[in-house]
């Protein structure tokens, strides 16, 4: 006969901590704590198998389950000296669900199970606390009615409000409480039937309610989204009650073995005298700090004026302190512990790995290694790579009051507050006056770069995770929320609507780019840790284990230097677009676009040359000894012309052409689908002068910096290739210009020529393309968009609904699409290498900083990834995870 | 020793007709004609191998070549009784290039080689025609100077013009001609050196000039574009001269064994008395018909007033008539024969398969089968599939005078003339008055359908082969030129510029959709053959051999009936967009788009339901017994809203909403890249009411038509799937609605549910998608665009340059991209079939009517293709070609 029930108590335990899938996380923890001799109230766990059996058999318990449960119950009675349903000395239970992974939407807790009209009297007599007993009964009827019998909680609340007349229930008299219990039972009788008096029936109903909740809508949805199988089941934990609310000698609390915000190695926690656990959790009472070292708010400040547990109950505190150390050593990780003190006796109700801020996570694992508790490899495994990005950004003070007015996509983490402005020029004006601004736009374009640079954060109504705003903001390391369709921007009236809020120019808002939330007003933020010591240590350990190299996307010398500081071992993508937006270059570029013949175009481009050369000089200097991959011009030419009608005549005048001529050119260059238009190498083929000028600037810069004694390693990259002949042609052009420059300077610099692989056809024909390439760099942004057939600028229109309806979980622009896009990347890598074994393979899309992507790119044998500087630490850790096989 | 030279003459021939690759097409033809005893002037052919040797060895002749050539020359002297370079009875040669495939840009012809200051006197004395002799010398100096010595022809022309004083050269005196020859030789002396007097040197230089021309730029380009290897070489044909210009007893001409325009089995040709071949070809003289049956213009009309060869030289005509019959029987195809009559003796100079119109091609092969000359299979092999499309369209009268003003893409074949209009409403107005109009637009949108329908032809400045204009025009079978970037449309002033022409509203133009040309004024067109008897016969033979089935794309009952007439065995793509453009439906659709909640949307859609139902009823009736694949709504919703600012307020008023509300909605729906936006199944997922309404209309129509006793086979198709979950969800919706309708009607109709495969990701995940599909229909238009990453609407901006620069030959939207897109289609077909062996596989992109595509789809085992009705015959023939392995 199967074992459906596992007992624990008084140092004896049928199960242990390794049996998570059978006993659930909570059950395994209780078994383990009991096993190692910690003071855990006795109880038993009904296994996840029982739950699965129950579902497979239309709600029938497996043979023997109930008998085993009765035996376990007898054992608890023995261990506690109390009896279930006994009118003199009643044993009461808490009943909790507990799957291997915690799951929102599953049944939480029923306390005080076993109380009825008789046992309540016994509890009162035995404890000598009639108010306590009747208040416990009141709580039980409400909880049981709500979570087991599924009667709307508000109906009970109304009764309590009516009868308590502004007092706390436990301040009422016994008679008042008895009357309240009668009314509450009447509610149950009204909806469900007479309140079940038989404790065994109560237990059976509660166990079944736990089972049922496993198949509730929210839990099912959560499993689907997280790829948790539907047959993992939930366990049911039935544990004898202890009471923290039996007078001033009783208490309850939650503690952490280290500070969960900073990671500092200080025992930290909160407690409440004469209270039950839910009072701490619900936040209805203000708890006190357990000690003066840890403080009450995680910052280590003295908790002035508050009574600590250490002072109130020194012996119990010492015992708790000893136990928490033991638990941390046992679990080899920071623990989050629930405890109750019943009339001076300490009980532990739960322990689990404590949640922590990203910064604390890093600090804790590094400390644990230094304390000899875990290995370097374990430290690496334990930190979620994506959390590292958050370590570098300010976060919202979790204790501040917030009014959320909208939510968009979490494009670039970090929190920022500032005055709303709608135009880049205004952002600059206000920033010049020292004000913090948030730039709010329908979407941004390259002309907004300056304004974005001056803003503390960016909010756009349109666009996805790799929209212009998102990409640029991440590059700048600036908080950014995009695709916020809940706001309605009205440039004309200089305001935006968000639900029932109207936010005008100059009003303060706060955005959290890590969650996509937009809040009213100014909310204090916490600065990121200035000391990156622990992170530096962790990443050094990671680098030793990683095979995949990490480069950064950086467009300027400053970016490059920053990337290098963050550990990038090269630039994987230097976009050259911005160099054309420098005012002198932009004017020349516009002249070039309006020119009719090659000579005039070349003349205009000659004005751009020194500007680009200077930019490349700065980048090459910053990257001495490291490779720099430079992408030749990618966007369509119309991006360099004014896109607002009112600007056209101004620009035309500035260029000395008729407004009509400029309008005509704009019309000619207009594209229905600019993403799929005349851009990338298509410009290189049709207007070779542009690429030639860029190549000349690169090579001249390389020669100049090389003569300074620096090691320059330029890699010239041709974007948007879909036909081998395009690359063949562009490569020839690049080589001709490069060799010409080197001959003029009578110098020699090694350079490579390669291509972006960012169109599906380039993947399919990778072998033929490889014949003309020294390297491939997968542009996974465009590749993802083309493979799915959606544009990042427009996907917001349906993607949120897709996520809400459960069609897809993550945006494939944020989390790499291994099944679809991945198959194409793998095909291309294999074909490319087969045709050209020395081919260097990298990634320069945003997925270079996405752990899912990094793992995949490691697995298919790519050489490097490149990402925004602020994601370099993420990628370095993810690369180590990939090498260690961490999923 | 290799054989570098092949002789022919007097019924003896070293080679034969099968030796095309060694002797070139022309040389093999001369050998074969000689071999079968036809009167061919003797000569010899230098092989293609010799040419290749010459290139490989830096211009050195292979050992023995020149000796062999001298021996062959001696043989010609024997056979003709004349001697090369002899001052009394000189032998003269023509020298022509001739590769296995004719190649533009290669050297054409040098006539009269062997003439010099001495032999010209011999020729004059021997023939007694001094003017003839000196005029021949004059021609020789000019031709040799031009094509062999590469002296600009204009320099010679100027001399001739100066000295001939308005007369034909042969009308000059001997002295005048001698003076002219001296001047011409002086031109040569000036540029090159003294005119070569040694006939052997002349021959050597001419042979080398032929070799060199094989590597000329144009020939190389042509080989690259047509995948002809560079080492195929050209042969050189050296043939003794005969003269059609030796008096009234001499003549020259060209004849066809059948009428090359109609294909009628009538001997047909033209001749000129006392003339050389070039006089006929150059069009400087008006030739006469050879007989009265054939007529002079191919239409069989009597050539009134002109002297036929039959009348002028009845004996020679009879001989020619006998020979042409023999040649056709020998070559088993219609022949194009060049002949010369020298003083009453007939010589054949060349025979080759004659060029013919598409209509003639069909007629001829069917006749040849019926005459027992070729097999059905040969008939099928001989007709180019793409030509069948042209058979159904009017063509420009080839004899009419034309002034071409621009050239765009040949989007939909056929020629049309009409008055220029720029707006659809105007097209309708004028057409209502019975006028022919050509609709000229920057590009068309669904709102232009009505206007396109009323126009004789469509011309757009933008767009590619599958732009809206192109696709719709092909569907309508209407001539269309798109992407005509050479025109500049000014809607404001109601005119367009094309080069130095200004074409105003109301001016006549003519477009040829088969060539992409635009002409000034009205040009007469020839009607297509009304009797499709021969085509019907040919296609019946083709169907017997084809495996791949052919369906048509058709959106209305009328289209469907037409498709069925043209042999489609089903509808592979019924687009439902147009059904929403019907005025009542459009208004309802707009109301739906502006509605805020599902109920209002459903109410609006209820107005659309009966309209769609009626459309489906008509289609199902027309397709009784054949499957009809219906694609649910595909375009983004903003396509249904007005796109011209001036319309917005009108439409808002009509809908009873504020203009601002409509503008707001327009702004919300605006997309940066609508091709990659919120469309296809993305609408199905986010606004299920639309698909549900369409499915209801389909099923209700199916039930109604089935009750009429017809066999209804609906196949419901979900567009733009990139994720299996999308199809899973849409399929469930479709099934629910369909079953509901069938239950309401208490009826049963079998229906299938499938999906378009038109995004790269759908190809990669075809196995997972197949789990939810009864069929796949490859949408190769979108798939091609996404795979390449260009949009048909924007590709015009760079594609013409790509073609001009030799980066690519054909647009992959016109000729299927086997290497790139094909690899994805093949992958998807294999994955789909592996996961779901009963999966039906078809194609509904324009490539369903492209022979390259059809061959590929046959080879990878698809079940059917679907194309515009007018391309159904093309696809049927191409399917037979594929089955027969015709490349």
JSON list of C-alpha atoms in Angstrom, two decimals, chain B residues 536-687:
[
{"chain": "B", "resi": 536, "resn": "UNK", "atom": "CA", "xyz": [-7.79, 23.80, -75.13]},
{"chain": "B", "resi": 537, "resn": "UNK", "atom": "CA", "xyz": [-6.30, 20.84, -76.94]},
{"chain": "B", "resi": 538, "resn": "UNK", "atom": "CA", "xyz": [-2.78, 21.51, -75.70]},
{"chain": "B", "resi": 539, "resn": "UNK", "atom": "CA", "xyz": [-3.96, 21.91, -72.10]},
{"chain": "B", "resi": 540, "resn": "UNK", "atom": "CA", "xyz": [-5.96, 18.73, -72.26]},
{"chain": "B", "resi": 541, "resn": "UNK", "atom": "CA", "xyz": [-2.78, 16.92, -73.24]},
{"chain": "B", "resi": 542, "resn": "UNK", "atom": "CA", "xyz": [-0.92, 18.73, -70.45]},
{"chain": "B", "resi": 543, "resn": "UNK", "atom": "CA", "xyz": [-3.50, 17.81, -67.79]},
{"chain": "B", "resi": 544, "resn": "UNK", "atom": "CA", "xyz": [-3.08, 14.13, -68.64]},
{"chain": "B", "resi": 545, "resn": "UNK", "atom": "CA", "xyz": [0.60, 14.39, -67.68]},
{"chain": "B", "resi": 546, "resn": "UNK", "atom": "CA", "xyz": [0.52, 16.82, -64.75]},
{"chain": "B", "resi": 547, "resn": "UNK", "atom": "CA", "xyz": [0.44, 15.63, -61.14]},
{"chain": "B", "resi": 548, "resn": "UNK", "atom": "CA", "xyz": [0.18, 19.05, -59.50]},
{"chain": "B", "resi": 549, "resn": "UNK", "atom": "CA", "xyz": [-3.39, 20.37, -59.56]},
{"chain": "B", "resi": 550, "resn": "UNK", "atom": "CA", "xyz": [-4.20, 23.93, -60.51]},
{"chain": "B", "resi": 551, "resn": "UNK", "atom": "CA", "xyz": [-6.69, 26.10, -58.68]},
{"chain": "B", "resi": 552, "resn": "UNK", "atom": "CA", "xyz": [-7.40, 29.80, -59.08]},
{"chain": "B", "resi": 553, "resn": "UNK", "atom": "CA", "xyz": [-7.50, 32.80, -56.82]},
{"chain": "B", "resi": 554, "resn": "UNK", "atom": "CA", "xyz": [-10.98, 34.24, -57.13]},
{"chain": "B", "resi": 555, "resn": "UNK", "atom": "CA", "xyz": [-12.96, 36.52, -54.88]},
{"chain": "B", "resi": 556, "resn": "UNK", "atom": "CA", "xyz": [-16.42, 36.61, -56.46]},
{"chain": "B", "resi": 557, "resn": "UNK", "atom": "CA", "xyz": [-18.85, 34.31, -58.16]},
{"chain": "B", "resi": 558, "resn": "UNK", "atom": "CA", "xyz": [-17.96, 35.82, -61.53]},
{"chain": "B", "resi": 559, "resn": "UNK", "atom": "CA", "xyz": [-14.25, 35.31, -60.93]},
{"chain": "B", "resi": 560, "resn": "UNK", "atom": "CA", "xyz": [-14.93, 31.78, -59.83]},
{"chain": "B", "resi": 561, "resn": "UNK", "atom": "CA", "xyz": [-16.92, 30.99, -62.96]},
{"chain": "B", "resi": 562, "resn": "UNK", "atom": "CA", "xyz": [-14.17, 32.46, -65.09]},
{"chain": "B", "resi": 563, "resn": "UNK", "atom": "CA", "xyz": [-11.57, 30.43, -63.24]},
{"chain": "B", "resi": 564, "resn": "UNK", "atom": "CA", "xyz": [-13.55, 27.29, -63.80]},
{"chain": "B", "resi": 565, "resn": "UNK", "atom": "CA", "xyz": [-13.80, 28.08, -67.53]},
{"chain": "B", "resi": 566, "resn": "UNK", "atom": "CA", "xyz": [-10.03, 28.41, -67.63]},
{"chain": "B", "resi": 567, "resn": "UNK", "atom": "CA", "xyz": [-9.66, 24.97, -66.13]},
{"chain": "B", "resi": 568, "resn": "UNK", "atom": "CA", "xyz": [-9.16, 25.61, -62.43]},
{"chain": "B", "resi": 569, "resn": "UNK", "atom": "CA", "xyz": [-10.23, 22.63, -60.34]},
{"chain": "B", "resi": 570, "resn": "UNK", "atom": "CA", "xyz": [-10.95, 24.69, -57.27]},
{"chain": "B", "resi": 571, "resn": "UNK", "atom": "CA", "xyz": [-10.47, 28.06, -55.61]},
{"chain": "B", "resi": 572, "resn": "UNK", "atom": "CA", "xyz": [-7.16, 28.12, -53.74]},
{"chain": "B", "resi": 573, "resn": "UNK", "atom": "CA", "xyz": [-7.58, 31.61, -52.40]},
{"chain": "B", "resi": 574, "resn": "UNK", "atom": "CA", "xyz": [-10.79, 33.53, -51.95]},
{"chain": "B", "resi": 575, "resn": "UNK", "atom": "CA", "xyz": [-9.86, 36.84, -50.34]},
{"chain": "B", "resi": 576, "resn": "UNK", "atom": "CA", "xyz": [-12.69, 38.23, -48.27]},
{"chain": "B", "resi": 577, "resn": "UNK", "atom": "CA", "xyz": [-11.44, 41.81, -47.99]},
{"chain": "B", "resi": 578, "resn": "UNK", "atom": "CA", "xyz": [-13.43, 43.13, -50.94]},
{"chain": "B", "resi": 579, "resn": "UNK", "atom": "CA", "xyz": [-16.64, 41.95, -49.30]},
{"chain": "B", "resi": 580, "resn": "UNK", "atom": "CA", "xyz": [-16.08, 44.58, -46.64]},
{"chain": "B", "resi": 581, "resn": "UNK", "atom": "CA", "xyz": [-15.72, 47.30, -49.25]},
{"chain": "B", "resi": 582, "resn": "UNK", "atom": "CA", "xyz": [-19.25, 46.93, -50.53]},
{"chain": "B", "resi": 583, "resn": "UNK", "atom": "CA", "xyz": [-20.81, 50.30, -49.44]},
{"chain": "B", "resi": 584, "resn": "UNK", "atom": "CA", "xyz": [-23.21, 48.96, -46.80]},
{"chain": "B", "resi": 585, "resn": "UNK", "atom": "CA", "xyz": [-20.58, 46.58, -45.46]},
{"chain": "B", "resi": 586, "resn": "UNK", "atom": "CA", "xyz": [-17.93, 49.28, -45.42]},
{"chain": "B", "resi": 587, "resn": "UNK", "atom": "CA", "xyz": [-20.10, 51.55, -43.36]},
{"chain": "B", "resi": 588, "resn": "UNK", "atom": "CA", "xyz": [-20.82, 48.73, -40.91]},
{"chain": "B", "resi": 589, "resn": "UNK", "atom": "CA", "xyz": [-17.16, 47.79, -40.80]},
{"chain": "B", "resi": 590, "resn": "UNK", "atom": "CA", "xyz": [-16.26, 51.35, -39.93]},
{"chain": "B", "resi": 591, "resn": "UNK", "atom": "CA", "xyz": [-18.86, 51.38, -37.19]},
{"chain": "B", "resi": 592, "resn": "UNK", "atom": "CA", "xyz": [-17.37, 48.19, -35.87]},
{"chain": "B", "resi": 593, "resn": "UNK", "atom": "CA", "xyz": [-13.88, 49.68, -35.84]},
{"chain": "B", "resi": 594, "resn": "UNK", "atom": "CA", "xyz": [-15.14, 52.70, -33.93]},
{"chain": "B", "resi": 595, "resn": "UNK", "atom": "CA", "xyz": [-17.16, 50.64, -31.45]},
{"chain": "B", "resi": 596, "resn": "UNK", "atom": "CA", "xyz": [-15.91, 50.34, -27.90]},
{"chain": "B", "resi": 597, "resn": "UNK", "atom": "CA", "xyz": [-17.33, 47.03, -26.84]},
{"chain": "B", "resi": 598, "resn": "UNK", "atom": "CA", "xyz": [-17.98, 43.60, -28.18]},
{"chain": "B", "resi": 599, "resn": "UNK", "atom": "CA", "xyz": [-21.75, 44.05, -28.34]},
{"chain": "B", "resi": 600, "resn": "UNK", "atom": "CA", "xyz": [-21.59, 47.13, -30.54]},
{"chain": "B", "resi": 601, "resn": "UNK", "atom": "CA", "xyz": [-18.99, 45.45, -32.69]},
{"chain": "B", "resi": 602, "resn": "UNK", "atom": "CA", "xyz": [-21.18, 42.41, -33.12]},
{"chain": "B", "resi": 603, "resn": "UNK", "atom": "CA", "xyz": [-24.17, 44.59, -33.95]},
{"chain": "B", "resi": 604, "resn": "UNK", "atom": "CA", "xyz": [-22.19, 46.33, -36.70]},
{"chain": "B", "resi": 605, "resn": "UNK", "atom": "CA", "xyz": [-20.93, 43.02, -38.02]},
{"chain": "B", "resi": 606, "resn": "UNK", "atom": "CA", "xyz": [-24.47, 41.68, -38.25]},
{"chain": "B", "resi": 607, "resn": "UNK", "atom": "CA", "xyz": [-24.99, 44.15, -41.10]},
{"chain": "B", "resi": 608, "resn": "UNK", "atom": "CA", "xyz": [-22.04, 42.65, -42.93]},
{"chain": "B", "resi": 609, "resn": "UNK", "atom": "CA", "xyz": [-23.20, 39.07, -42.52]},
{"chain": "B", "resi": 610, "resn": "UNK", "atom": "CA", "xyz": [-25.89, 38.90, -45.24]},
{"chain": "B", "resi": 611, "resn": "UNK", "atom": "CA", "xyz": [-23.62, 40.60, -47.77]},
{"chain": "B", "resi": 612, "resn": "UNK", "atom": "CA", "xyz": [-20.82, 38.14, -47.22]},
{"chain": "B", "resi": 613, "resn": "UNK", "atom": "CA", "xyz": [-23.25, 35.23, -47.16]},
{"chain": "B", "resi": 614, "resn": "UNK", "atom": "CA", "xyz": [-24.60, 36.22, -50.57]},
{"chain": "B", "resi": 615, "resn": "UNK", "atom": "CA", "xyz": [-21.06, 36.45, -51.96]},
{"chain": "B", "resi": 616, "resn": "UNK", "atom": "CA", "xyz": [-20.22, 33.01, -50.65]},
{"chain": "B", "resi": 617, "resn": "UNK", "atom": "CA", "xyz": [-23.47, 31.61, -52.03]},
{"chain": "B", "resi": 618, "resn": "UNK", "atom": "CA", "xyz": [-22.51, 32.79, -55.50]},
{"chain": "B", "resi": 619, "resn": "UNK", "atom": "CA", "xyz": [-19.01, 31.40, -55.22]},
{"chain": "B", "resi": 620, "resn": "UNK", "atom": "CA", "xyz": [-20.19, 28.02, -53.92]},
{"chain": "B", "resi": 621, "resn": "UNK", "atom": "CA", "xyz": [-22.74, 27.78, -56.71]},
{"chain": "B", "resi": 622, "resn": "UNK", "atom": "CA", "xyz": [-20.11, 28.48, -59.33]},
{"chain": "B", "resi": 623, "resn": "UNK", "atom": "CA", "xyz": [-17.75, 25.93, -57.80]},
{"chain": "B", "resi": 624, "resn": "UNK", "atom": "CA", "xyz": [-20.25, 23.08, -57.37]},
{"chain": "B", "resi": 625, "resn": "UNK", "atom": "CA", "xyz": [-18.20, 19.97, -56.65]},
{"chain": "B", "resi": 626, "resn": "UNK", "atom": "CA", "xyz": [-14.87, 21.79, -56.31]},
{"chain": "B", "resi": 627, "resn": "UNK", "atom": "CA", "xyz": [-13.11, 22.98, -53.15]},
{"chain": "B", "resi": 628, "resn": "UNK", "atom": "CA", "xyz": [-13.15, 26.66, -52.21]},
{"chain": "B", "resi": 629, "resn": "UNK", "atom": "CA", "xyz": [-10.44, 27.92, -49.85]},
{"chain": "B", "resi": 630, "resn": "UNK", "atom": "CA", "xyz": [-11.60, 31.07, -48.09]},
{"chain": "B", "resi": 631, "resn": "UNK", "atom": "CA", "xyz": [-9.12, 33.24, -46.29]},
{"chain": "B", "resi": 632, "resn": "UNK", "atom": "CA", "xyz": [-10.54, 35.05, -43.30]},
{"chain": "B", "resi": 633, "resn": "UNK", "atom": "CA", "xyz": [-9.88, 38.79, -43.06]},
{"chain": "B", "resi": 634, "resn": "UNK", "atom": "CA", "xyz": [-6.22, 39.63, -43.56]},
{"chain": "B", "resi": 635, "resn": "UNK", "atom": "CA", "xyz": [-5.52, 43.40, -43.87]},
{"chain": "B", "resi": 636, "resn": "UNK", "atom": "CA", "xyz": [-5.16, 45.71, -40.89]},
{"chain": "B", "resi": 637, "resn": "UNK", "atom": "CA", "xyz": [-8.34, 47.48, -39.84]},
{"chain": "B", "resi": 638, "resn": "UNK", "atom": "CA", "xyz": [-7.05, 50.94, -40.75]},
{"chain": "B", "resi": 639, "resn": "UNK", "atom": "CA", "xyz": [-7.37, 49.95, -44.41]},
{"chain": "B", "resi": 640, "resn": "UNK", "atom": "CA", "xyz": [-11.11, 50.29, -43.96]},
{"chain": "B", "resi": 641, "resn": "UNK", "atom": "CA", "xyz": [-10.92, 53.85, -42.72]},
{"chain": "B", "resi": 642, "resn": "UNK", "atom": "CA", "xyz": [-10.51, 56.84, -45.02]},
{"chain": "B", "resi": 643, "resn": "UNK", "atom": "CA", "xyz": [-6.87, 57.57, -45.71]},
{"chain": "B", "resi": 644, "resn": "UNK", "atom": "CA", "xyz": [-7.19, 61.02, -47.23]},
{"chain": "B", "resi": 645, "resn": "UNK", "atom": "CA", "xyz": [-7.53, 63.84, -44.69]},
{"chain": "B", "resi": 646, "resn": "UNK", "atom": "CA", "xyz": [-10.34, 65.50, -46.66]},
{"chain": "B", "resi": 647, "resn": "UNK", "atom": "CA", "xyz": [-12.44, 62.35, -46.38]},
{"chain": "B", "resi": 648, "resn": "UNK", "atom": "CA", "xyz": [-12.23, 62.06, -42.63]},
{"chain": "B", "resi": 649, "resn": "UNK", "atom": "CA", "xyz": [-14.89, 64.60, -41.74]},
{"chain": "B", "resi": 650, "resn": "UNK", "atom": "CA", "xyz": [-17.26, 63.33, -44.44]},
{"chain": "B", "resi": 651, "resn": "UNK", "atom": "CA", "xyz": [-16.96, 59.80, -43.20]},
{"chain": "B", "resi": 652, "resn": "UNK", "atom": "CA", "xyz": [-17.27, 60.88, -39.57]},
{"chain": "B", "resi": 653, "resn": "UNK", "atom": "CA", "xyz": [-20.50, 62.70, -40.38]},
{"chain": "B", "resi": 654, "resn": "UNK", "atom": "CA", "xyz": [-21.82, 59.68, -42.23]},
{"chain": "B", "resi": 655, "resn": "UNK", "atom": "CA", "xyz": [-21.06, 57.46, -39.25]},
{"chain": "B", "resi": 656, "resn": "UNK", "atom": "CA", "xyz": [-22.49, 59.97, -36.81]},
{"chain": "B", "resi": 657, "resn": "UNK", "atom": "CA", "xyz": [-19.31, 60.38, -34.80]},
{"chain": "B", "resi": 658, "resn": "UNK", "atom": "CA", "xyz": [-17.20, 63.43, -34.06]},
{"chain": "B", "resi": 659, "resn": "UNK", "atom": "CA", "xyz": [-14.39, 64.04, -36.52]},
{"chain": "B", "resi": 660, "resn": "UNK", "atom": "CA", "xyz": [-11.97, 64.08, -33.59]},
{"chain": "B", "resi": 661, "resn": "UNK", "atom": "CA", "xyz": [-13.10, 60.62, -32.52]},
{"chain": "B", "resi": 662, "resn": "UNK", "atom": "CA", "xyz": [-12.40, 59.25, -35.98]},
{"chain": "B", "resi": 663, "resn": "UNK", "atom": "CA", "xyz": [-9.07, 61.05, -36.10]},
{"chain": "B", "resi": 664, "resn": "UNK", "atom": "CA", "xyz": [-8.18, 59.63, -32.70]},
{"chain": "B", "resi": 665, "resn": "UNK", "atom": "CA", "xyz": [-9.00, 56.10, -33.83]},
{"chain": "B", "resi": 666, "resn": "UNK", "atom": "CA", "xyz": [-6.98, 56.64, -37.00]},
{"chain": "B", "resi": 667, "resn": "UNK", "atom": "CA", "xyz": [-4.06, 57.74, -34.88]},
{"chain": "B", "resi": 668, "resn": "UNK", "atom": "CA", "xyz": [-4.38, 54.69, -32.66]},
{"chain": "B", "resi": 669, "resn": "UNK", "atom": "CA", "xyz": [-4.52, 52.39, -35.64]},
{"chain": "B", "resi": 670, "resn": "UNK", "atom": "CA", "xyz": [-1.64, 54.05, -37.46]},
{"chain": "B", "resi": 671, "resn": "UNK", "atom": "CA", "xyz": [1.18, 51.62, -38.12]},
{"chain": "B", "resi": 672, "resn": "UNK", "atom": "CA", "xyz": [4.82, 52.26, -38.96]},
{"chain": "B", "resi": 673, "resn": "UNK", "atom": "CA", "xyz": [5.09, 49.03, -40.90]},
{"chain": "B", "resi": 674, "resn": "UNK", "atom": "CA", "xyz": [1.57, 47.88, -41.73]},
{"chain": "B", "resi": 675, "resn": "UNK", "atom": "CA", "xyz": [2.84, 44.73, -43.44]},
{"chain": "B", "resi": 676, "resn": "UNK", "atom": "CA", "xyz": [4.19, 43.64, -40.09]},
{"chain": "B", "resi": 677, "resn": "UNK", "atom": "CA", "xyz": [1.36, 45.01, -38.04]},
{"chain": "B", "resi": 678, "resn": "UNK", "atom": "CA", "xyz": [-1.95, 44.09, -36.54]},
{"chain": "B", "resi": 679, "resn": "UNK", "atom": "CA", "xyz": [-3.45, 41.98, -39.27]},
{"chain": "B", "resi": 680, "resn": "UNK", "atom": "CA", "xyz": [-4.25, 38.41, -40.26]},
{"chain": "B", "resi": 681, "resn": "UNK", "atom": "CA", "xyz": [-4.94, 36.05, -37.41]},
{"chain": "B", "resi": 682, "resn": "UNK", "atom": "CA", "xyz": [-3.76, 38.76, -35.03]},
{"chain": "B", "resi": 683, "resn": "UNK", "atom": "CA", "xyz": [-7.13, 40.38, -35.66]},
{"chain": "B", "resi": 684, "resn": "UNK", "atom": "CA", "xyz": [-8.75, 36.97, -35.30]},
{"chain": "B", "resi": 685, "resn": "UNK", "atom": "CA", "xyz": [-7.23, 36.61, -31.85]},
{"chain": "B", "resi": 686, "resn": "UNK", "atom": "CA", "xyz": [-7.89, 40.12, -30.58]},
{"chain": "B", "resi": 687, "resn": "UNK", "atom": "CA", "xyz": [-11.30, 40.73, -32.20]}
]
